[in-house]
Amino acid sequence: VRTVYRGGRDLDAWCEHHFSLGMADIVLIFDHLDQPEEAADAARLASIYPSSLLTVWSGPQLMAEDWPSVPDDPDVAELKRLARSGSSSAAIAARQTLNASAALQAAKASVLGRRSLDWLIHLDVDEWFYLEGAGRGGETLSAHFSAASAAGLELIRYLNHELLLPHQPGSPPRFKVNPRLAAARLGPAGWNQLVQHLSMAQSDARPYFNSYLNGKSAVLVRAGATAAGVHGWTLTTPSTGKNRLLAGPSILHFSVASPGAFRRKYLHRAMSPDPPGPRPFLPSPAESAALGLIRSLQRDGAGEATIATQLDQLHACLTGFSESEVELLEEASLILTPDLSWH
C-alpha cells in the first residue's frame, strides 16, 4: 500500500518491480486524484493491470468514507486532525498512516483483489522491496513470507539502505548500508570512528543518512490493528516474541535522487506551515535543512531563481561524497550494489 502524489512514470517502474517480485495486490491511494496529471497516472496504470492486482483509491474519498472505520483512540483522533491540515510533512504522514490503516481493514475483509491476503507492507514510490537471496531472508517473496508465517511472526521490520549520490543515469545504483547493519559489521567503536573521520554523524551538516534510519514494516494481516506511522504497525495483541528485525530482505530507498526532485519536494512542503500542537512525526535531516533554508530566504525577500540555486547547492552539500570517501565506505563494506539488471 502507498499514498501517491506526483509519482508520474516512476509509478510504472515501481509497480513493475513489485509485481515482478510476486506481490499479490498493490493499493495506490491518490492524494489528489482530482488533478488531471494524477487522474492520468491512475488511468494509465489501471489500463495496464487488472483490478484483481491493482487497487486504485481516491484519498479524499477514503478520508470521507473509510477513515471513520479505522479503530479510534486519542492518537487516531489527532492523526485525523493533522491529516486535514494541508501539505506539511506532518499532514502528509498523517494521511499516509490513516490510508494504510484503511488498507489493512480492507485486507482483513478480503476486499483487496477480492481474495484473502496474508501480509501487508507500507512503501513509498522511492522505496523498493529487495530480495537479497536464499541466505538472506528467502530467494522468493513467497518463500520469505511462508517462512515468516511458519515461524509465528506477526510483524517484520526491514532495514533500509539509502541511495549513494551523485548517481549517474544508466549506471547501477549504489546504496549506503543502514547504520544498524554498519555498526554490526564494524562494531560500535569502529562505526563511531568512521562517522567521526568523515564528519557524517546525523547531527553533522552532511549526515550519513539524509532520511529515516528505522526501516519499514510488514504486518500479518489477521494480527494487525492499525498503522503506527509510516514505518510500522500495531498488533491486536502485542507480543515482542512475534516481532523480528531482519537485515535481509531490505528496502532500497532512492531518497531525493536529483536536485530537481529535492527542490520540488521541499518547495511543495514549504507551501504549508506546520500545524499547531505537538508533532508525532519528526522531520528528516534533509527536510529540516531544506525548509529552514527556504523560509530564511523567503524572509529575506529572495526570488524563486535564488531559492532554486541555493537548494541545489544544499542538495550537493548534503549528499555529495568524494571518491576517496566512497572508497573508504567500500573498504568498510558499507556500499550495497543490488542486482537490478533484470529490470
mmCIF file of C-alpha atoms in Angstrom:
data_model
loop_
_atom_site.group_PDB
_atom_site.id
_atom_site.type_symbol
_atom_site.label_atom_id
_atom_site.label_comp_id
_atom_site.label_asym_id
_atom_site.label_seq_id
_atom_site.Cartn_x
_atom_site.Cartn_y
_atom_site.Cartn_z
ATOM 1 C CA VAL A 1 0.000 0.000 0.000
ATOM 2 C CA ARG A 2 1.172 3.513 -0.736
ATOM 3 C CA THR A 3 -0.212 7.038 -0.904
ATOM 4 C CA VAL A 4 0.561 8.713 -4.232
ATOM 5 C CA TYR A 5 1.257 12.285 -5.300
ATOM 6 C CA ARG A 6 3.342 13.331 -8.295
ATOM 7 C CA GLY A 7 4.545 9.787 -8.882
ATOM 8 C CA GLY A 8 4.486 10.153 -12.669
ATOM 9 C CA ARG A 9 6.261 7.477 -14.692
ATOM 10 C CA ASP A 10 8.194 6.365 -11.609
ATOM 11 C CA LEU A 11 4.949 4.659 -10.582
ATOM 12 C CA ASP A 12 5.170 2.369 -13.620
ATOM 13 C CA ALA A 13 8.659 1.139 -12.702
ATOM 14 C CA TRP A 14 7.669 0.800 -9.037
ATOM 15 C CA CYS A 15 4.619 -1.322 -9.875
ATOM 16 C CA GLU A 16 6.548 -3.414 -12.388
ATOM 17 C CA HIS A 17 9.272 -4.131 -9.843
ATOM 18 C CA HIS A 18 6.915 -5.225 -7.070
ATOM 19 C CA PHE A 19 4.620 -7.271 -9.285
ATOM 20 C CA SER A 20 7.723 -8.983 -10.684
ATOM 21 C CA LEU A 21 8.648 -9.996 -7.136
ATOM 22 C CA GLY A 22 5.252 -11.647 -6.760
ATOM 23 C CA MET A 23 3.216 -9.071 -4.824
ATOM 24 C CA ALA A 24 -0.406 -10.254 -4.963
ATOM 25 C CA ASP A 25 -2.033 -6.832 -4.788
ATOM 26 C CA ILE A 26 -0.883 -3.208 -4.883
ATOM 27 C CA VAL A 27 -3.035 -0.452 -3.405
ATOM 28 C CA LEU A 28 -2.386 3.049 -4.754
ATOM 29 C CA ILE A 29 -4.181 5.851 -2.918
ATOM 30 C CA PHE A 30 -4.042 9.074 -4.946
ATOM 31 C CA ASP A 31 -3.882 12.032 -2.577
ATOM 32 C CA HIS A 32 -5.079 14.482 -5.277
ATOM 33 C CA LEU A 33 -6.982 12.369 -7.798
ATOM 34 C CA ASP A 34 -8.920 15.478 -8.880
ATOM 35 C CA GLN A 35 -5.800 16.885 -10.555
ATOM 36 C CA PRO A 36 -5.518 15.986 -14.286
ATOM 37 C CA GLU A 37 -1.956 14.668 -14.042
ATOM 38 C CA GLU A 38 -2.864 12.417 -11.132
ATOM 39 C CA ALA A 39 -6.016 11.149 -12.858
ATOM 40 C CA ALA A 40 -3.937 10.379 -15.958
ATOM 41 C CA ASP A 41 -1.448 8.352 -13.897
ATOM 42 C CA ALA A 42 -4.275 6.396 -12.260
ATOM 43 C CA ALA A 43 -5.982 5.708 -15.604
ATOM 44 C CA ARG A 44 -2.730 4.598 -17.259
ATOM 45 C CA LEU A 45 -1.895 2.100 -14.516
ATOM 46 C CA ALA A 46 -5.469 0.815 -14.379
ATOM 47 C CA SER A 47 -5.228 0.100 -18.119
ATOM 48 C CA ILE A 48 -2.050 -1.963 -17.579
ATOM 49 C CA TYR A 49 -3.084 -4.056 -14.563
ATOM 50 C CA PRO A 50 -6.438 -5.723 -13.829
ATOM 51 C CA SER A 51 -8.381 -4.797 -10.705
ATOM 52 C CA SER A 52 -7.522 -8.210 -9.262
ATOM 53 C CA LEU A 53 -3.908 -6.986 -8.992
ATOM 54 C CA LEU A 54 -4.101 -3.199 -8.711
ATOM 55 C CA THR A 55 -6.471 -1.307 -6.414
ATOM 56 C CA VAL A 56 -6.773 2.446 -7.061
ATOM 57 C CA TRP A 57 -8.451 4.639 -4.464
ATOM 58 C CA SER A 58 -9.123 8.350 -4.119
ATOM 59 C CA GLY A 59 -7.549 9.823 -0.979
ATOM 60 C CA PRO A 60 -10.333 12.373 -0.319
ATOM 61 C CA GLN A 61 -12.998 9.689 -0.832
ATOM 62 C CA LEU A 62 -11.147 7.373 1.530
ATOM 63 C CA MET A 63 -10.987 10.201 4.076
ATOM 64 C CA ALA A 64 -14.754 10.656 3.938
ATOM 65 C CA GLU A 65 -15.870 7.023 3.717
ATOM 66 C CA ASP A 66 -13.223 4.757 5.216
ATOM 67 C CA TRP A 67 -11.307 6.686 7.855
ATOM 68 C CA PRO A 68 -14.300 6.504 10.222
ATOM 69 C CA SER A 69 -13.877 2.702 10.224
ATOM 70 C CA VAL A 70 -10.266 2.956 11.459
ATOM 71 C CA PRO A 71 -10.193 1.876 15.127
ATOM 72 C CA ASP A 72 -10.417 5.110 17.092
ATOM 73 C CA ASP A 73 -8.347 6.284 20.039
ATOM 74 C CA PRO A 74 -6.819 9.652 21.060
ATOM 75 C CA ASP A 75 -3.841 9.088 18.758
ATOM 76 C CA VAL A 76 -6.070 8.364 15.752
ATOM 77 C CA ALA A 77 -8.175 11.429 16.504
ATOM 78 C CA GLU A 78 -5.024 13.553 16.455
ATOM 79 C CA LEU A 79 -3.933 11.967 13.159
ATOM 80 C CA LYS A 80 -7.285 12.882 11.603
ATOM 81 C CA ARG A 81 -6.830 16.488 12.732
ATOM 82 C CA LEU A 82 -3.318 16.653 11.287
ATOM 83 C CA ALA A 83 -4.325 14.897 8.065
ATOM 84 C CA ARG A 84 -6.696 17.719 7.161
ATOM 85 C CA SER A 85 -4.105 20.465 7.671
ATOM 86 C CA GLY A 86 -2.611 20.826 4.178
ATOM 87 C CA SER A 87 0.688 19.713 2.643
ATOM 88 C CA SER A 88 3.041 19.955 5.604
ATOM 89 C CA SER A 89 5.210 16.953 6.367
ATOM 90 C CA ALA A 90 3.084 16.097 9.413
ATOM 91 C CA ALA A 91 -0.172 16.308 7.428
ATOM 92 C CA ILE A 92 1.145 14.078 4.630
ATOM 93 C CA ALA A 93 2.458 11.492 7.089
ATOM 94 C CA ALA A 94 -0.877 11.508 8.926
ATOM 95 C CA ARG A 95 -2.784 10.845 5.690
ATOM 96 C CA GLN A 96 -0.355 8.075 4.758
ATOM 97 C CA THR A 97 -0.854 6.470 8.176
ATOM 98 C CA LEU A 98 -4.646 6.598 8.045
ATOM 99 C CA ASN A 99 -4.696 5.379 4.444
ATOM 100 C CA ALA A 100 -2.526 2.396 5.388
ATOM 101 C CA SER A 101 -4.861 1.630 8.293
ATOM 102 C CA ALA A 102 -7.833 1.710 5.895
ATOM 103 C CA ALA A 103 -5.989 -0.666 3.543
ATOM 104 C CA LEU A 104 -5.356 -3.025 6.473
ATOM 105 C CA GLN A 105 -9.074 -3.068 7.289
ATOM 106 C CA ALA A 106 -9.859 -3.815 3.627
ATOM 107 C CA ALA A 107 -7.295 -6.626 3.587
ATOM 108 C CA LYS A 108 -8.891 -8.118 6.704
ATOM 109 C CA ALA A 109 -12.244 -8.086 4.899
ATOM 110 C CA SER A 110 -10.728 -9.736 1.766
ATOM 111 C CA VAL A 111 -11.718 -6.687 -0.293
ATOM 112 C CA LEU A 112 -8.332 -6.154 -1.951
ATOM 113 C CA GLY A 113 -8.133 -8.160 -5.152
ATOM 114 C CA ARG A 114 -11.264 -9.951 -3.924
ATOM 115 C CA ARG A 115 -9.172 -12.513 -2.074
ATOM 116 C CA SER A 116 -7.553 -13.197 1.278
ATOM 117 C CA LEU A 117 -4.133 -11.611 1.812
ATOM 118 C CA ASP A 118 -1.603 -12.724 4.417
ATOM 119 C CA TRP A 119 0.839 -9.804 4.725
ATOM 120 C CA LEU A 120 0.739 -6.045 4.112
ATOM 121 C CA ILE A 121 3.702 -3.681 3.720
ATOM 122 C CA HIS A 122 3.617 0.119 3.519
ATOM 123 C CA LEU A 123 6.072 1.581 0.955
ATOM 124 C CA ASP A 124 6.563 4.870 -0.874
ATOM 125 C CA VAL A 125 7.359 5.429 -4.560
ATOM 126 C CA ASP A 126 11.063 5.865 -3.835
ATOM 127 C CA GLU A 127 11.210 2.655 -1.744
ATOM 128 C CA TRP A 128 11.753 -0.708 -3.430
ATOM 129 C CA PHE A 129 11.471 -4.015 -1.616
ATOM 130 C CA TYR A 130 14.623 -6.009 -2.395
ATOM 131 C CA LEU A 131 15.128 -9.759 -2.078
ATOM 132 C CA GLU A 132 18.768 -10.465 -1.245
ATOM 133 C CA GLY A 133 18.790 -14.223 -1.868
ATOM 134 C CA ALA A 134 18.113 -17.529 -0.166
ATOM 135 C CA GLY A 135 20.760 -16.926 2.512
ATOM 136 C CA ARG A 136 19.333 -13.528 3.469
ATOM 137 C CA GLY A 137 15.622 -13.990 4.069
ATOM 138 C CA GLY A 138 14.401 -16.008 1.117
ATOM 139 C CA GLU A 139 15.049 -16.357 -2.594
ATOM 140 C CA THR A 140 11.428 -15.556 -3.492
ATOM 141 C CA LEU A 141 8.741 -13.415 -1.921
ATOM 142 C CA SER A 142 6.544 -16.461 -1.392
ATOM 143 C CA ALA A 143 9.341 -18.378 0.334
ATOM 144 C CA HIS A 144 10.136 -15.383 2.561
ATOM 145 C CA PHE A 145 6.609 -14.795 3.834
ATOM 146 C CA SER A 146 5.847 -18.509 4.078
ATOM 147 C CA ALA A 147 8.869 -18.911 6.361
ATOM 148 C CA ALA A 148 7.795 -15.869 8.401
ATOM 149 C CA SER A 149 4.308 -17.308 8.869
ATOM 150 C CA ALA A 150 5.698 -20.737 9.763
ATOM 151 C CA ALA A 151 7.917 -19.085 12.395
ATOM 152 C CA GLY A 152 4.857 -17.493 14.015
ATOM 153 C CA LEU A 153 5.903 -13.920 13.180
ATOM 154 C CA GLU A 154 3.288 -11.192 13.050
ATOM 155 C CA LEU A 155 5.420 -8.110 12.456
ATOM 156 C CA ILE A 156 8.640 -7.826 10.435
ATOM 157 C CA ARG A 157 10.826 -4.732 10.166
ATOM 158 C CA TYR A 158 13.258 -4.475 7.241
ATOM 159 C CA LEU A 159 16.376 -2.332 7.256
ATOM 160 C CA ASN A 160 16.519 0.411 4.632
ATOM 161 C CA HIS A 161 19.576 1.419 2.614
ATOM 162 C CA GLU A 162 19.874 4.942 1.167
ATOM 163 C CA LEU A 163 20.913 5.829 -2.381
ATOM 164 C CA LEU A 164 24.536 6.959 -2.692
ATOM 165 C CA LEU A 165 24.775 10.238 -4.600
ATOM 166 C CA PRO A 166 25.595 11.529 -7.072
ATOM 167 C CA HIS A 167 24.117 8.756 -9.207
ATOM 168 C CA GLN A 168 24.866 8.803 -12.917
ATOM 169 C CA PRO A 169 21.819 7.796 -15.006
ATOM 170 C CA GLY A 170 22.417 4.474 -16.706
ATOM 171 C CA SER A 171 24.909 3.258 -14.126
ATOM 172 C CA PRO A 172 23.935 0.701 -11.438
ATOM 173 C CA PRO A 173 22.588 2.477 -8.336
ATOM 174 C CA ARG A 174 24.606 2.024 -5.154
ATOM 175 C CA PHE A 175 23.305 2.371 -1.618
ATOM 176 C CA LYS A 176 24.768 3.314 1.754
ATOM 177 C CA VAL A 177 24.236 0.423 4.172
ATOM 178 C CA ASN A 178 21.876 1.124 7.073
ATOM 179 C CA PRO A 179 23.720 2.367 10.212
ATOM 180 C CA ARG A 180 22.402 -0.532 12.320
ATOM 181 C CA LEU A 181 23.930 -3.040 9.935
ATOM 182 C CA ALA A 182 27.066 -0.897 9.623
ATOM 183 C CA ALA A 183 27.544 -0.921 13.406
ATOM 184 C CA ALA A 184 27.015 -4.685 13.453
ATOM 185 C CA ARG A 185 29.684 -5.179 10.787
ATOM 186 C CA LEU A 186 32.287 -2.766 12.152
ATOM 187 C CA GLY A 187 31.421 -2.918 15.831
ATOM 188 C CA PRO A 188 30.111 0.181 17.629
ATOM 189 C CA ALA A 189 33.613 1.601 18.141
ATOM 190 C CA GLY A 190 34.605 1.084 14.506
ATOM 191 C CA TRP A 191 31.380 2.654 13.242
ATOM 192 C CA ASN A 192 31.781 5.687 15.515
ATOM 193 C CA GLN A 193 35.392 6.172 14.379
ATOM 194 C CA LEU A 194 34.330 6.089 10.734
ATOM 195 C CA VAL A 195 31.485 8.538 11.295
ATOM 196 C CA GLN A 196 33.785 10.943 13.147
ATOM 197 C CA HIS A 197 36.507 10.660 10.481
ATOM 198 C CA LEU A 198 34.068 11.542 7.692
ATOM 199 C CA SER A 199 32.128 14.119 9.789
ATOM 200 C CA MET A 200 28.860 12.438 8.852
ATOM 201 C CA ALA A 201 27.069 11.868 12.142
ATOM 202 C CA GLN A 202 23.335 12.505 11.979
ATOM 203 C CA SER A 203 23.924 15.854 13.708
ATOM 204 C CA ASP A 204 26.578 16.986 11.213
ATOM 205 C CA ALA A 205 25.947 19.294 8.256
ATOM 206 C CA ARG A 206 26.226 16.276 5.961
ATOM 207 C CA PRO A 207 24.741 13.279 7.752
ATOM 208 C CA TYR A 208 25.404 9.706 6.632
ATOM 209 C CA PHE A 209 21.644 9.242 6.019
ATOM 210 C CA ASN A 210 19.512 12.209 4.971
ATOM 211 C CA SER A 211 16.244 10.413 5.568
ATOM 212 C CA TYR A 212 14.985 7.820 8.031
ATOM 213 C CA LEU A 213 17.054 5.019 9.596
ATOM 214 C CA ASN A 214 14.401 2.802 11.159
ATOM 215 C CA GLY A 215 13.291 0.711 8.174
ATOM 216 C CA LYS A 216 9.798 -0.254 7.034
ATOM 217 C CA SER A 217 7.478 -2.991 8.286
ATOM 218 C CA ALA A 218 5.178 -5.742 7.063
ATOM 219 C CA VAL A 219 2.303 -6.973 9.222
ATOM 220 C CA LEU A 220 0.426 -10.274 9.289
ATOM 221 C CA VAL A 221 -2.989 -9.045 8.193
ATOM 222 C CA ARG A 222 -5.081 -11.044 10.648
ATOM 223 C CA ALA A 223 -2.926 -9.840 13.563
ATOM 224 C CA GLY A 224 -2.740 -6.164 12.599
ATOM 225 C CA ALA A 225 -4.737 -3.390 14.237
ATOM 226 C CA THR A 226 -3.658 -0.071 12.683
ATOM 227 C CA ALA A 227 -0.668 1.571 11.040
ATOM 228 C CA ALA A 228 1.822 3.019 13.520
ATOM 229 C CA GLY A 229 3.043 5.965 11.499
ATOM 230 C CA VAL A 230 4.554 5.262 8.080
ATOM 231 C CA HIS A 231 7.150 2.781 9.347
ATOM 232 C CA GLY A 232 5.250 0.289 11.497
ATOM 233 C CA TRP A 233 2.006 -1.312 12.607
ATOM 234 C CA THR A 234 0.240 -2.007 15.878
ATOM 235 C CA LEU A 235 -0.955 -5.517 16.673
ATOM 236 C CA THR A 236 -4.272 -6.538 18.186
ATOM 237 C CA THR A 237 -2.361 -8.492 20.867
ATOM 238 C CA PRO A 238 1.166 -7.038 21.096
ATOM 239 C CA SER A 239 3.948 -9.516 21.813
ATOM 240 C CA THR A 240 7.654 -8.846 21.379
ATOM 241 C CA GLY A 241 8.206 -12.527 20.648
ATOM 242 C CA LYS A 242 6.200 -12.169 17.430
ATOM 243 C CA ASN A 243 8.324 -9.292 16.069
ATOM 244 C CA ARG A 244 11.562 -9.553 14.144
ATOM 245 C CA LEU A 245 14.097 -7.094 12.684
ATOM 246 C CA LEU A 246 15.756 -8.503 9.569
ATOM 247 C CA ALA A 247 18.908 -7.489 7.695
ATOM 248 C CA GLY A 248 17.552 -9.106 4.540
ATOM 249 C CA PRO A 249 15.375 -8.671 2.560
ATOM 250 C CA SER A 250 15.765 -4.910 2.658
ATOM 251 C CA ILE A 251 14.322 -1.633 1.434
ATOM 252 C CA LEU A 252 16.171 0.298 -1.283
ATOM 253 C CA HIS A 253 15.471 3.972 -0.626
ATOM 254 C CA PHE A 254 16.000 6.188 -3.688
ATOM 255 C CA SER A 255 15.934 9.269 -1.473
ATOM 256 C CA VAL A 256 15.954 12.730 -3.214
ATOM 257 C CA ALA A 257 17.848 11.218 -6.129
ATOM 258 C CA SER A 258 18.325 14.502 -8.022
ATOM 259 C CA PRO A 259 18.499 18.243 -7.285
ATOM 260 C CA GLY A 260 15.200 18.671 -9.175
ATOM 261 C CA ALA A 261 13.428 16.081 -7.026
ATOM 262 C CA PHE A 262 14.878 17.709 -3.901
ATOM 263 C CA ARG A 263 13.642 21.144 -4.971
ATOM 264 C CA ARG A 264 10.147 20.017 -5.927
ATOM 265 C CA LYS A 265 9.634 18.006 -2.751
ATOM 266 C CA TYR A 266 10.604 20.690 -0.268
ATOM 267 C CA LEU A 267 9.226 23.709 -2.112
ATOM 268 C CA HIS A 268 5.868 21.896 -2.009
ATOM 269 C CA ARG A 269 6.277 21.129 1.687
ATOM 270 C CA ALA A 270 7.221 24.762 2.414
ATOM 271 C CA MET A 271 3.898 25.976 0.998
ATOM 272 C CA SER A 272 2.083 24.614 4.046
ATOM 273 C CA PRO A 273 3.208 25.679 7.534
ATOM 274 C CA ASP A 274 3.424 23.123 10.306
ATOM 275 C CA PRO A 275 0.079 22.782 12.102
ATOM 276 C CA PRO A 276 -0.061 23.864 15.749
ATOM 277 C CA GLY A 277 0.417 21.347 18.511
ATOM 278 C CA PRO A 278 2.911 18.533 19.078
ATOM 279 C CA ARG A 279 4.461 16.791 16.065
ATOM 280 C CA PRO A 280 4.096 12.998 16.084
ATOM 281 C CA PHE A 281 6.453 12.669 13.077
ATOM 282 C CA LEU A 282 9.973 14.061 13.358
ATOM 283 C CA PRO A 283 11.386 15.677 10.194
ATOM 284 C CA SER A 284 14.384 14.105 8.465
ATOM 285 C CA PRO A 285 17.751 15.941 8.458
ATOM 286 C CA ALA A 286 17.244 16.823 4.780
ATOM 287 C CA GLU A 287 13.780 18.249 5.428
ATOM 288 C CA SER A 288 14.915 20.313 8.404
ATOM 289 C CA ALA A 289 17.789 21.785 6.399
ATOM 290 C CA ALA A 290 15.745 22.440 3.244
ATOM 291 C CA LEU A 291 12.726 24.014 4.933
ATOM 292 C CA GLY A 292 14.970 26.104 7.165
ATOM 293 C CA LEU A 293 16.812 27.410 4.103
ATOM 294 C CA ILE A 294 13.648 28.128 2.103
ATOM 295 C CA ARG A 295 11.948 30.026 4.901
ATOM 296 C CA SER A 296 15.090 32.014 5.714
ATOM 297 C CA LEU A 297 15.481 33.059 2.075
ATOM 298 C CA GLN A 298 11.791 33.924 1.807
ATOM 299 C CA ARG A 299 12.033 36.154 4.882
ATOM 300 C CA ASP A 300 14.960 37.939 3.195
ATOM 301 C CA GLY A 301 12.887 38.507 0.046
ATOM 302 C CA ALA A 302 14.860 36.152 -2.209
ATOM 303 C CA GLY A 303 13.375 35.346 -5.611
ATOM 304 C CA GLU A 304 12.485 31.924 -6.994
ATOM 305 C CA ALA A 305 15.714 31.621 -9.005
ATOM 306 C CA THR A 306 17.872 32.377 -5.955
ATOM 307 C CA ILE A 307 15.961 29.884 -3.814
ATOM 308 C CA ALA A 308 16.322 27.205 -6.507
ATOM 309 C CA THR A 309 20.071 27.794 -6.780
ATOM 310 C CA GLN A 310 20.519 27.684 -3.007
ATOM 311 C CA LEU A 311 18.507 24.447 -2.790
ATOM 312 C CA ASP A 312 20.679 22.848 -5.495
ATOM 313 C CA GLN A 313 23.767 23.812 -3.522
ATOM 314 C CA LEU A 314 22.256 22.408 -0.320
ATOM 315 C CA HIS A 315 21.440 19.134 -2.085
ATOM 316 C CA ALA A 316 25.046 18.841 -3.259
ATOM 317 C CA CYS A 317 26.324 19.610 0.253
ATOM 318 C CA LEU A 318 24.027 17.096 1.936
ATOM 319 C CA THR A 319 24.503 14.215 -0.465
ATOM 320 C CA GLY A 320 27.919 14.560 -2.086
ATOM 321 C CA PHE A 321 30.704 12.095 -1.245
ATOM 322 C CA SER A 322 34.195 12.409 -2.710
ATOM 323 C CA GLU A 323 35.879 9.489 -4.490
ATOM 324 C CA SER A 324 38.169 8.896 -1.530
ATOM 325 C CA GLU A 325 35.217 8.869 0.884
ATOM 326 C CA VAL A 326 33.343 6.386 -1.290
ATOM 327 C CA GLU A 327 36.466 4.197 -1.440
ATOM 328 C CA LEU A 328 36.604 4.207 2.350
ATOM 329 C CA LEU A 329 32.936 3.175 2.568
ATOM 330 C CA GLU A 330 33.602 0.395 0.058
ATOM 331 C CA GLU A 331 36.592 -0.859 2.048
ATOM 332 C CA ALA A 332 34.343 -0.989 5.104
ATOM 333 C CA SER A 333 31.725 -2.994 3.113
ATOM 334 C CA LEU A 334 29.180 -0.215 3.580
ATOM 335 C CA ILE A 335 28.167 0.128 -0.076
ATOM 336 C CA LEU A 336 25.450 -2.152 -1.443
ATOM 337 C CA THR A 337 25.125 -2.599 -5.213
ATOM 338 C CA PRO A 338 21.894 -4.564 -5.671
ATOM 339 C CA ASP A 339 21.336 -6.748 -8.698
ATOM 340 C CA LEU A 340 18.640 -4.900 -10.616
ATOM 341 C CA SER A 341 19.958 -5.949 -14.037
ATOM 342 C CA TRP A 342 16.801 -7.929 -14.788
ATOM 343 C CA HIS A 343 14.706 -4.744 -14.547
#
